PDB file of C-alpha atoms in Angstrom:
ATOM      1  CA  GLN F   1      70.212 115.805 114.094  1.00  0.00           C
ATOM      2  CA  VAL F   2      73.052 112.728 113.101  1.00  0.00           C
ATOM      3  CA  GLN F   3      73.871 110.324 116.161  1.00  0.00           C
ATOM      4  CA  LEU F   4      76.413 108.281 115.381  1.00  0.00           C
ATOM      5  CA  VAL F   5      76.683 104.397 116.773  1.00  0.00           C
ATOM      6  CA  GLU F   6      79.778 102.584 117.093  1.00  0.00           C
ATOM      7  CA  SER F   7      79.611  99.246 117.091  1.00  0.00           C
ATOM      8  CA  GLY F   8      81.703  95.654 116.086  1.00  0.00           C
ATOM      9  CA  GLY F   9      84.919  95.995 118.864  1.00  0.00           C
ATOM     10  CA  GLY F  10      86.137  93.272 120.575  1.00  0.00           C
ATOM     11  CA  LEU F  11      89.037  91.336 121.359  1.00  0.00           C
ATOM     12  CA  VAL F  12      91.404  89.902 118.544  1.00  0.00           C
ATOM     13  CA  GLN F  13      94.091  88.045 118.626  1.00  0.00           C
ATOM     14  CA  ALA F  14      96.939  89.501 116.968  1.00  0.00           C
ATOM     15  CA  GLY F  15      97.326  89.069 112.716  1.00  0.00           C
ATOM     16  CA  GLY F  16      93.069  88.141 113.408  1.00  0.00           C
ATOM     17  CA  SER F  17      90.169  90.770 112.036  1.00  0.00           C
ATOM     18  CA  LEU F  18      87.345  92.519 112.971  1.00  0.00           C
ATOM     19  CA  ARG F  19      84.605  94.908 111.341  1.00  0.00           C
ATOM     20  CA  LEU F  20      84.247  98.223 112.666  1.00  0.00           C
ATOM     21  CA  SER F  21      80.899 100.363 111.868  1.00  0.00           C
ATOM     22  CA  CYS F  22      79.560 103.077 112.304  1.00  0.00           C
ATOM     23  CA  ALA F  23      75.777 103.894 111.835  1.00  0.00           C
ATOM     24  CA  ALA F  24      74.067 106.755 111.491  1.00  0.00           C
ATOM     25  CA  SER F  25      70.691 107.755 112.228  1.00  0.00           C
ATOM     26  CA  LYS F  26      70.498 109.868 108.829  1.00  0.00           C
ATOM     27  CA  SER F  27      72.106 110.159 105.639  1.00  0.00           C
ATOM     28  CA  ILE F  28      75.062 111.237 105.731  1.00  0.00           C
ATOM     29  CA  PHE F  29      75.656 111.560 101.895  1.00  0.00           C
ATOM     30  CA  HIS F  30      76.354 115.505 102.597  1.00  0.00           C
ATOM     31  CA  ILE F  31      79.298 115.096 105.375  1.00  0.00           C
ATOM     32  CA  ASN F  32      82.415 116.040 103.421  1.00  0.00           C
ATOM     33  CA  ALA F  33      84.547 113.425 104.985  1.00  0.00           C
ATOM     34  CA  MET F  34      83.815 110.600 107.741  1.00  0.00           C
ATOM     35  CA  GLY F  35      86.489 109.674 109.724  1.00  0.00           C
ATOM     36  CA  TRP F  36      87.272 106.874 111.900  1.00  0.00           C
ATOM     37  CA  TYR F  37      89.374 107.920 115.730  1.00  0.00           C
ATOM     38  CA  ARG F  38      91.789 106.296 117.771  1.00  0.00           C
ATOM     39  CA  GLN F  39      92.701 107.418 121.746  1.00  0.00           C
ATOM     40  CA  ALA F  40      95.333 104.235 123.511  1.00  0.00           C
ATOM     41  CA  PRO F  41      95.705 104.685 127.234  1.00  0.00           C
ATOM     42  CA  GLY F  42      97.853 107.676 127.050  1.00  0.00           C
ATOM     43  CA  LYS F  43      98.035 108.754 123.900  1.00  0.00           C
ATOM     44  CA  GLN F  44      95.713 111.446 121.733  1.00  0.00           C
ATOM     45  CA  ARG F  45      92.812 111.048 119.716  1.00  0.00           C
ATOM     46  CA  GLU F  46      94.360 109.980 116.283  1.00  0.00           C
ATOM     47  CA  LEU F  47      92.839 109.583 112.489  1.00  0.00           C
ATOM     48  CA  VAL F  48      93.255 106.519 110.951  1.00  0.00           C
ATOM     49  CA  ALA F  49      91.551 107.033 108.688  1.00  0.00           C
ATOM     50  CA  ALA F  50      88.894 109.141 106.853  1.00  0.00           C
ATOM     51  CA  ILE F  51      86.349 108.634 103.129  1.00  0.00           C
ATOM     52  CA  THR F  52      85.559 111.731 101.979  1.00  0.00           C
ATOM     53  CA  SER F  53      82.220 111.751  99.707  1.00  0.00           C
ATOM     54  CA  SER F  54      83.644 111.327  96.674  1.00  0.00           C
ATOM     55  CA  GLY F  55      84.458 108.693  97.530  1.00  0.00           C
ATOM     56  CA  ARG F  56      88.344 109.367  98.164  1.00  0.00           C
ATOM     57  CA  THR F  57      90.004 107.763 101.372  1.00  0.00           C
ATOM     58  CA  ASN F  58      93.218 108.184 103.657  1.00  0.00           C
ATOM     59  CA  TYR F  59      95.148 106.473 105.977  1.00  0.00           C
ATOM     60  CA  ALA F  60      97.602 106.834 108.793  1.00  0.00           C
ATOM     61  CA  ASP F  61     100.672 105.957 108.062  1.00  0.00           C
ATOM     62  CA  SER F  62     100.173 103.280 111.442  1.00  0.00           C
ATOM     63  CA  VAL F  63      97.937 101.538 109.473  1.00  0.00           C
ATOM     64  CA  LYS F  64      97.631 101.473 105.652  1.00  0.00           C
ATOM     65  CA  GLY F  65      97.493  98.283 103.756  1.00  0.00           C
ATOM     66  CA  ARG F  66      96.211  96.567 106.594  1.00  0.00           C
ATOM     67  CA  PHE F  67      92.350  98.628 107.336  1.00  0.00           C
ATOM     68  CA  THR F  68      89.985  99.495 104.687  1.00  0.00           C
ATOM     69  CA  ILE F  69      87.204 102.445 106.036  1.00  0.00           C
ATOM     70  CA  SER F  70      84.436 102.181 103.598  1.00  0.00           C
ATOM     71  CA  ARG F  71      80.564 103.683 103.557  1.00  0.00           C
ATOM     72  CA  ASP F  72      77.949 101.938 102.324  1.00  0.00           C
ATOM     73  CA  ASN F  73      75.159 105.144 101.456  1.00  0.00           C
ATOM     74  CA  ALA F  74      72.037 103.465 102.016  1.00  0.00           C
ATOM     75  CA  LYS F  75      72.505 102.184 104.764  1.00  0.00           C
ATOM     76  CA  ASN F  76      74.162 104.913 106.606  1.00  0.00           C
ATOM     77  CA  THR F  77      77.171 103.649 108.270  1.00  0.00           C
ATOM     78  CA  VAL F  78      80.698 103.545 107.525  1.00  0.00           C
ATOM     79  CA  TYR F  79      82.384 100.955 107.934  1.00  0.00           C
ATOM     80  CA  LEU F  80      86.275 100.442 109.244  1.00  0.00           C
ATOM     81  CA  GLN F  81      87.289  96.787 107.884  1.00  0.00           C
ATOM     82  CA  MET F  82      91.117  95.971 110.096  1.00  0.00           C
ATOM     83  CA  ASN F  83      92.943  93.457 109.140  1.00  0.00           C
ATOM     84  CA  SER F  84      96.884  91.990 110.768  1.00  0.00           C
ATOM     85  CA  LEU F  85      95.920  93.322 113.797  1.00  0.00           C
ATOM     86  CA  LYS F  86      98.587  94.984 116.125  1.00  0.00           C
ATOM     87  CA  PRO F  87      98.807  95.486 119.854  1.00  0.00           C
ATOM     88  CA  GLU F  88      99.171  98.719 119.202  1.00  0.00           C
ATOM     89  CA  ASP F  89      96.278  98.694 117.431  1.00  0.00           C
ATOM     90  CA  THR F  90      94.473  98.760 120.251  1.00  0.00           C
ATOM     91  CA  ALA F  91      92.284 101.295 121.664  1.00  0.00           C
ATOM     92  CA  VAL F  92      88.860 102.316 122.103  1.00  0.00           C
ATOM     93  CA  TYR F  93      87.463 103.716 118.479  1.00  0.00           C
ATOM     94  CA  TYR F  94      85.305 106.180 117.713  1.00  0.00           C
ATOM     95  CA  CYS F  95      83.489 107.253 114.293  1.00  0.00           C
ATOM     96  CA  ASN F  96      83.018 111.266 113.604  1.00  0.00           C
ATOM     97  CA  THR F  97      83.662 114.195 110.523  1.00  0.00           C
ATOM     98  CA  ASP F  98      86.279 115.048 108.647  1.00  0.00           C
ATOM     99  CA  PRO F  99      87.044 117.513 110.927  1.00  0.00           C
ATOM    100  CA  PRO F 100      85.440 115.953 113.672  1.00  0.00           C
ATOM    101  CA  ARG F 101      82.275 117.954 115.076  1.00  0.00           C
ATOM    102  CA  GLN F 102      81.704 117.597 118.894  1.00  0.00           C
ATOM    103  CA  VAL F 103      78.323 116.747 119.453  1.00  0.00           C
ATOM    104  CA  PHE F 104      78.746 113.824 117.211  1.00  0.00           C
ATOM    105  CA  TRP F 105      81.802 111.691 119.401  1.00  0.00           C
ATOM    106  CA  GLY F 106      80.127 108.259 121.243  1.00  0.00           C
ATOM    107  CA  GLN F 107      80.366 105.869 123.202  1.00  0.00           C
ATOM    108  CA  GLY F 108      82.990 104.221 120.913  1.00  0.00           C
ATOM    109  CA  THR F 109      83.266 100.662 120.904  1.00  0.00           C
ATOM    110  CA  GLN F 110      86.798  98.592 122.517  1.00  0.00           C
ATOM    111  CA  VAL F 111      89.907  97.261 120.389  1.00  0.00           C
ATOM    112  CA  THR F 112      91.674  94.703 122.219  1.00  0.00           C
ATOM    113  CA  VAL F 113      94.534  93.246 120.230  1.00  0.00           C
ATOM    114  CA  SER F 114      97.000  90.417 122.633  1.00  0.00           C
ATOM    115  CA  SER F 115      99.868  89.574 121.768  1.00  0.00           C
TER     116      SER F 115
END
């Protein structure tokens, strides 16, 4: 069974950048879509970016123009490049399929953006 492990989070000042990685233990070629989700305190978990098996991408309005999702199939890894970070981006970031499967939720990686 595929396992997903997120990494790359940290503390960054507003305007800074981070790159998150989602490493899959097995091939993700045949998964229709992979996504990055985030959950901030007091808010629902939300999908912020997704990429289909054909390479089509979608972004939440709040991150368009700032975040870029990509994949490296050879490395079984999905990335989220986050630029121009804002304090409101502070959240725990998770990767999963789109739509998500419960079994794939992991610990996530904390992103904290200071003002």
